[in-house]
Each structure stands twice: as C-alpha cells, then as structure tokens.
PDB file of C-alpha atoms and ligand atoms in Angstrom:
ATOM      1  CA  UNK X   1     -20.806  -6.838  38.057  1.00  0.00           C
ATOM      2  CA  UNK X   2     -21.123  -8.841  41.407  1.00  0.00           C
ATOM      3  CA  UNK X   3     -23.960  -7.411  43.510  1.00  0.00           C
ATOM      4  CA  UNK X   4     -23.165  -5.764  46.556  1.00  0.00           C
ATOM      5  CA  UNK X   5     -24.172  -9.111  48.969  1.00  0.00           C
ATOM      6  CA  UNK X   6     -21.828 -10.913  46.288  1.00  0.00           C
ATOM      7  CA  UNK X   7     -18.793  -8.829  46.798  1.00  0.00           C
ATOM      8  CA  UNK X   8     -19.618  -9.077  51.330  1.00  0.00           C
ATOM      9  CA  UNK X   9     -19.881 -13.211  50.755  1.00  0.00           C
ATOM     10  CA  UNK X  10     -16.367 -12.884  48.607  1.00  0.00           C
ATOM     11  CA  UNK X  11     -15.180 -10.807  51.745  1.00  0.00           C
ATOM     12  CA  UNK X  12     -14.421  -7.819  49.529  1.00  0.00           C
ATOM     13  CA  UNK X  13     -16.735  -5.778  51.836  1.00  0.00           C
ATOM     14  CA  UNK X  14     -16.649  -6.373  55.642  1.00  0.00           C
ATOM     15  CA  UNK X  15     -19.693  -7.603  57.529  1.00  0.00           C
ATOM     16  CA  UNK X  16     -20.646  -9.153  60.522  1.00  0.00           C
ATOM     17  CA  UNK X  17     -21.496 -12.477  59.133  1.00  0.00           C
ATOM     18  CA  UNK X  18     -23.104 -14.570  61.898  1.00  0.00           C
ATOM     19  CA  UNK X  19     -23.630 -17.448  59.993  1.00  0.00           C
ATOM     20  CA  UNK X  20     -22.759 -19.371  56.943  1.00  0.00           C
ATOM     21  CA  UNK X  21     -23.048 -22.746  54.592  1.00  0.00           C
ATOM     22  CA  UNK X  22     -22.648 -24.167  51.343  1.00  0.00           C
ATOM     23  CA  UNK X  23     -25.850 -22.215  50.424  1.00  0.00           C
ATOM     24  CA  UNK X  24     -26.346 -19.176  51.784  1.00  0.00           C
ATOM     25  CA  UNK X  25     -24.199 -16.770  54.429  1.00  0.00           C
ATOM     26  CA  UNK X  26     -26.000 -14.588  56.895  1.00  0.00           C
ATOM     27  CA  UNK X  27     -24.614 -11.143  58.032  1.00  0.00           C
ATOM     28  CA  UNK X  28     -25.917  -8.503  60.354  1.00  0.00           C
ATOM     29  CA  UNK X  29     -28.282  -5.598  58.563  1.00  0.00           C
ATOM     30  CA  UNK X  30     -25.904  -2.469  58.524  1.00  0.00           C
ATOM     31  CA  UNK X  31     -29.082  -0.623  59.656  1.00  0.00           C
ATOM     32  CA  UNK X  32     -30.719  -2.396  62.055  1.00  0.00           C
ATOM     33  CA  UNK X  33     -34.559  -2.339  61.976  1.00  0.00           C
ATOM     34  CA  UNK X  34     -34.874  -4.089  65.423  1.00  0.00           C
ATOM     35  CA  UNK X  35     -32.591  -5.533  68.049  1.00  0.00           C
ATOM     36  CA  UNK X  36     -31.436  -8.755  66.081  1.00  0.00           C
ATOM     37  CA  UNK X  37     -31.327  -7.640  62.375  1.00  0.00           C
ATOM     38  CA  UNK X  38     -30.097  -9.935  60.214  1.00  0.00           C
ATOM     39  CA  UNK X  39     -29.915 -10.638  56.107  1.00  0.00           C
ATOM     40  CA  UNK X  40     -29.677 -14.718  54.926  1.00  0.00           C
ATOM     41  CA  UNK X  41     -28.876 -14.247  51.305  1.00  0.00           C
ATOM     42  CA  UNK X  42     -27.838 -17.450  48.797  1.00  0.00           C
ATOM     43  CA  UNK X  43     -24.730 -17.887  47.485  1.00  0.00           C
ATOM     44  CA  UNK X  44     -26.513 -18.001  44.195  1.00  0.00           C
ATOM     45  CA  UNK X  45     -26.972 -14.378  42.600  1.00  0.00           C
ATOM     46  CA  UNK X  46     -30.736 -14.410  41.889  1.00  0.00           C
ATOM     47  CA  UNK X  47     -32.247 -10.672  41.833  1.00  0.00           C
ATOM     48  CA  UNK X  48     -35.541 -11.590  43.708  1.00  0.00           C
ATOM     49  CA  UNK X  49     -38.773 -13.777  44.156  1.00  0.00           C
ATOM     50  CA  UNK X  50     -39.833 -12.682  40.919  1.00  0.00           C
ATOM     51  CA  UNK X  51     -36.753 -14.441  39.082  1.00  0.00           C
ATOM     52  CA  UNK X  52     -36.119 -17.320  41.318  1.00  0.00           C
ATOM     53  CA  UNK X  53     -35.346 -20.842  39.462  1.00  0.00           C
ATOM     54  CA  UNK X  54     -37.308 -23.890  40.134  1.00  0.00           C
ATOM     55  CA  UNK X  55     -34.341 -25.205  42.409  1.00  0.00           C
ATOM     56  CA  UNK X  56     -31.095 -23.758  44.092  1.00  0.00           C
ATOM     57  CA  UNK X  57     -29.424 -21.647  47.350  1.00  0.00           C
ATOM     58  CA  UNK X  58     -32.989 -20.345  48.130  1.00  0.00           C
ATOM     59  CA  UNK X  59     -34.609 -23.669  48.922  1.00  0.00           C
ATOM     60  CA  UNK X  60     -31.969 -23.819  52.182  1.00  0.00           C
ATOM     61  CA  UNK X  61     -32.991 -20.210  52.918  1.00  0.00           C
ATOM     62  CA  UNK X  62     -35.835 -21.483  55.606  1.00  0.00           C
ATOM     63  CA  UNK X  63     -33.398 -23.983  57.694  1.00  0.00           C
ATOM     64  CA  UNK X  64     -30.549 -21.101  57.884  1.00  0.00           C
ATOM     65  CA  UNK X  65     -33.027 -18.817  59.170  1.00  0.00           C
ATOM     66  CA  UNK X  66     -34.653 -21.334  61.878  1.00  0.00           C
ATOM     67  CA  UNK X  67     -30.514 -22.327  62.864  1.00  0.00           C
ATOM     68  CA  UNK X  68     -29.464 -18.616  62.883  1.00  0.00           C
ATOM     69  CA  UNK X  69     -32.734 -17.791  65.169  1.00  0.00           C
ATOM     70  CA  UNK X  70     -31.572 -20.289  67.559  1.00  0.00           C
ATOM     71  CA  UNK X  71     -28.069 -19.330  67.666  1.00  0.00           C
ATOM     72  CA  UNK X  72     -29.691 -15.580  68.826  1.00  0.00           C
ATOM     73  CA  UNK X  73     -31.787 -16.903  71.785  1.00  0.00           C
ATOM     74  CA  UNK X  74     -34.922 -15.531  70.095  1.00  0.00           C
ATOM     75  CA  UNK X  75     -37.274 -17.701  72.203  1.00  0.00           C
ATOM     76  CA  UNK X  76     -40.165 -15.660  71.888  1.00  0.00           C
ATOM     77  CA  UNK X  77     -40.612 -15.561  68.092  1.00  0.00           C
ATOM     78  CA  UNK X  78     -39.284 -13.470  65.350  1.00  0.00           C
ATOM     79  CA  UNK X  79     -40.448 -12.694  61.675  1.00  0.00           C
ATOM     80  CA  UNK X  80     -38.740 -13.215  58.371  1.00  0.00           C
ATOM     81  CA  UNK X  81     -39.279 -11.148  55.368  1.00  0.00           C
ATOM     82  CA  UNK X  82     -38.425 -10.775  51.411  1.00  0.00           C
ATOM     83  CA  UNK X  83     -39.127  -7.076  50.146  1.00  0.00           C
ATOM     84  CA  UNK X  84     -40.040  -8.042  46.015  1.00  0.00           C
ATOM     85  CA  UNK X  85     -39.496  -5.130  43.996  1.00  0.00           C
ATOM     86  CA  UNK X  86     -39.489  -1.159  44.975  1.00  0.00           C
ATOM     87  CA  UNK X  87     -43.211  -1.022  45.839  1.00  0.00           C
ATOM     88  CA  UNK X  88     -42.397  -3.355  48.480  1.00  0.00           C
ATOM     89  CA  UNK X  89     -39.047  -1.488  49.151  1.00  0.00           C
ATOM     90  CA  UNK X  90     -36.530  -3.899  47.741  1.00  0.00           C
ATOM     91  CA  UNK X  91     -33.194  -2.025  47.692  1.00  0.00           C
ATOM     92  CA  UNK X  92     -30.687  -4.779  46.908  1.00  0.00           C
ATOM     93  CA  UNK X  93     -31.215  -6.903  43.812  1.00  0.00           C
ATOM     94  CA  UNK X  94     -29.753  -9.791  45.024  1.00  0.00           C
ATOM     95  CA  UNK X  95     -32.383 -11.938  46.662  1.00  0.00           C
ATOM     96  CA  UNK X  96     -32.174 -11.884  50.237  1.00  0.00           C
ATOM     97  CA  UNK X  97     -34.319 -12.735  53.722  1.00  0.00           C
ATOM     98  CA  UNK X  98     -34.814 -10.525  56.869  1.00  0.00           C
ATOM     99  CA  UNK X  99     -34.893 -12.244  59.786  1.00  0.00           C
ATOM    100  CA  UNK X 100     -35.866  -9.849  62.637  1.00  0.00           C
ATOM    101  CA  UNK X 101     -36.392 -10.249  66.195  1.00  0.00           C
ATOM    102  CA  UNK X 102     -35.540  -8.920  70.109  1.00  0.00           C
ATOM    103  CA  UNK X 103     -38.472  -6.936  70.175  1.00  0.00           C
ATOM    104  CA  UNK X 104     -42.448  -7.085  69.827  1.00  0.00           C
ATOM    105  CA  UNK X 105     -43.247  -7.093  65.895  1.00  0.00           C
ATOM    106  CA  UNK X 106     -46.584  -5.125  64.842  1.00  0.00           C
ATOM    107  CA  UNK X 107     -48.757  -6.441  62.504  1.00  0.00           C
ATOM    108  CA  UNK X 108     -49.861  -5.883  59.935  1.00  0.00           C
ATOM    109  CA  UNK X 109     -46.115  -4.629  58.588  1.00  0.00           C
ATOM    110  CA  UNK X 110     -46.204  -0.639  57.127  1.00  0.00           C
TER     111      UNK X 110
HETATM  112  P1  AMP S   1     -34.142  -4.512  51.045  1.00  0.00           P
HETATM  113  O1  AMP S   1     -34.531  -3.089  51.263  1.00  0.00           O
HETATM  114  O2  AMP S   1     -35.208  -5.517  51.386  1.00  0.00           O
HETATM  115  O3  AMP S   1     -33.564  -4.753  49.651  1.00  0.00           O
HETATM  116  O4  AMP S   1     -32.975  -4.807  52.070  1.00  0.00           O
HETATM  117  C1  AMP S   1     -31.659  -4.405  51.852  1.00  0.00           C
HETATM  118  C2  AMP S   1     -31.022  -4.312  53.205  1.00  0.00           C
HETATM  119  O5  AMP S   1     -29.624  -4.317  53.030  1.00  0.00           O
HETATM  120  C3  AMP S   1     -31.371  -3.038  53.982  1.00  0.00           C
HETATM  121  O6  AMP S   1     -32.022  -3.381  55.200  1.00  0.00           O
HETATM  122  C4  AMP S   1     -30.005  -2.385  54.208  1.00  0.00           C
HETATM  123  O7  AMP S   1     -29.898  -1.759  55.464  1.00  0.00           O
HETATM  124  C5  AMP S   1     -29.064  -3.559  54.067  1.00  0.00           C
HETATM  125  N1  AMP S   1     -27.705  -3.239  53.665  1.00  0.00           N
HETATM  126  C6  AMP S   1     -27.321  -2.418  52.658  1.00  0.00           C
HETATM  127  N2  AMP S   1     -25.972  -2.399  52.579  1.00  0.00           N
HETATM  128  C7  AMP S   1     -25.510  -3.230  53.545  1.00  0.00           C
HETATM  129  C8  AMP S   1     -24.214  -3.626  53.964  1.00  0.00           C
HETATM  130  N3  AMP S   1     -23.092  -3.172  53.365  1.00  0.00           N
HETATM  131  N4  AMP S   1     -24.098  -4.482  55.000  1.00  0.00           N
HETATM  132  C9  AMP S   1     -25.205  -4.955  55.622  1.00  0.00           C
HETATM  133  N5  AMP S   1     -26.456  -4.626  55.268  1.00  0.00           N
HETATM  134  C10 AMP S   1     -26.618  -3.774  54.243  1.00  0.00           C
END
C-alpha cells in the first residue's frame, strides 16, 4: 500500500504542493501549526529517521527546505522538524520534514 504522502506526490490526493524536484515534493500541512506550514517529504517511501538508508531522497531534504523558505519570504527565521515515532507524535509513516515559520517559535518545543 502507498502511504498517504505517496498517493498526494502521485496526485491521487490533492494538495497544495509549493514545491517540488527529483527528490522530494513539498505541500502545504492540511492543518496548519503556524502561518507558513509546510511538509518536504522524499520521493523515496522511507517510514522515518529510525529506518533511513545510508543514502537517498532524504540527503536533498535540507536544500528543499532552505529553497522553499526563500520562496515564502521567511526573512526572519523559521524551524524545521522530524516527529520520530508516536512519543514524539509521528502520525504519518512516511518520513517527512516540517518546515514552519510566519510567526515567533517558542523554545524549547512542547
Ligand atoms: P507528523 O505528525 O509529524 O507525522 O506529521 C504529519 C502531518 O501531516 C500533520 O501535521 C498533518 O496535519 C499532516 N497531514 C495529514 N494529512 C494531510 C494531507 N492530506 N495533506 C496535508 N497534510 C496532511
């Protein structure tokens, strides 16, 4: 079974994508957790940091994520995140990064 961020890079499931390569595609978080919300996920189905290969999609997951934070005017900073597994809150088993920004960001994250 494709994972869910599988079937929205096939375009079987709509999504704002904002951004995309021959790596990864990036697509607006369906529920927002600030201003500019967005998911960078490889092309590559890997279920998380736990099971990622030595090489692949996820090594270009850095460069998307400074391009796509350029593209969004976020001048002032922004923060990425991976959630690893359900005590971090992982809900989609298909590795992906937050990128989050347009607002200030507390730290240290709940
Ligand atoms: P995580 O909890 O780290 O696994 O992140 C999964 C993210 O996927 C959550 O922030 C969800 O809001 C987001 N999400 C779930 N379904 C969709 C969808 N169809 N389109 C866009 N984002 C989604």
């Amino acid at each position: 079974m494709p994972t869910l961020f599988s079937r929205i890079i096939a375009r079987e499931i709509p999504a704002d994508i904002v951004y995309e390569d021959e790596h990864v595609v990036a697509f607006r978080d369906i529920d927002p957790k600030a201003p500019v919300h967005i998911l960078i996920v490889p092309r590559q189905e890997i279920a998380g940091v736990a099971e990622l290969p030595d090489s692949g999609d996820h090594q270009h997951l850095l460069n998307a994520a400074r391009r796509i934070a350029e593209q969004e005017g976020l001048v002032d900073g922004y923060r990425l995140v991976i959630n690893q597994g359900p005590g971090a809150g992982q809900t989609v088993d298909h590795l992906h990064m937050h990128l989050l920004g347009g607002r200030p960001l507390g730290w240290p994250p709940g």
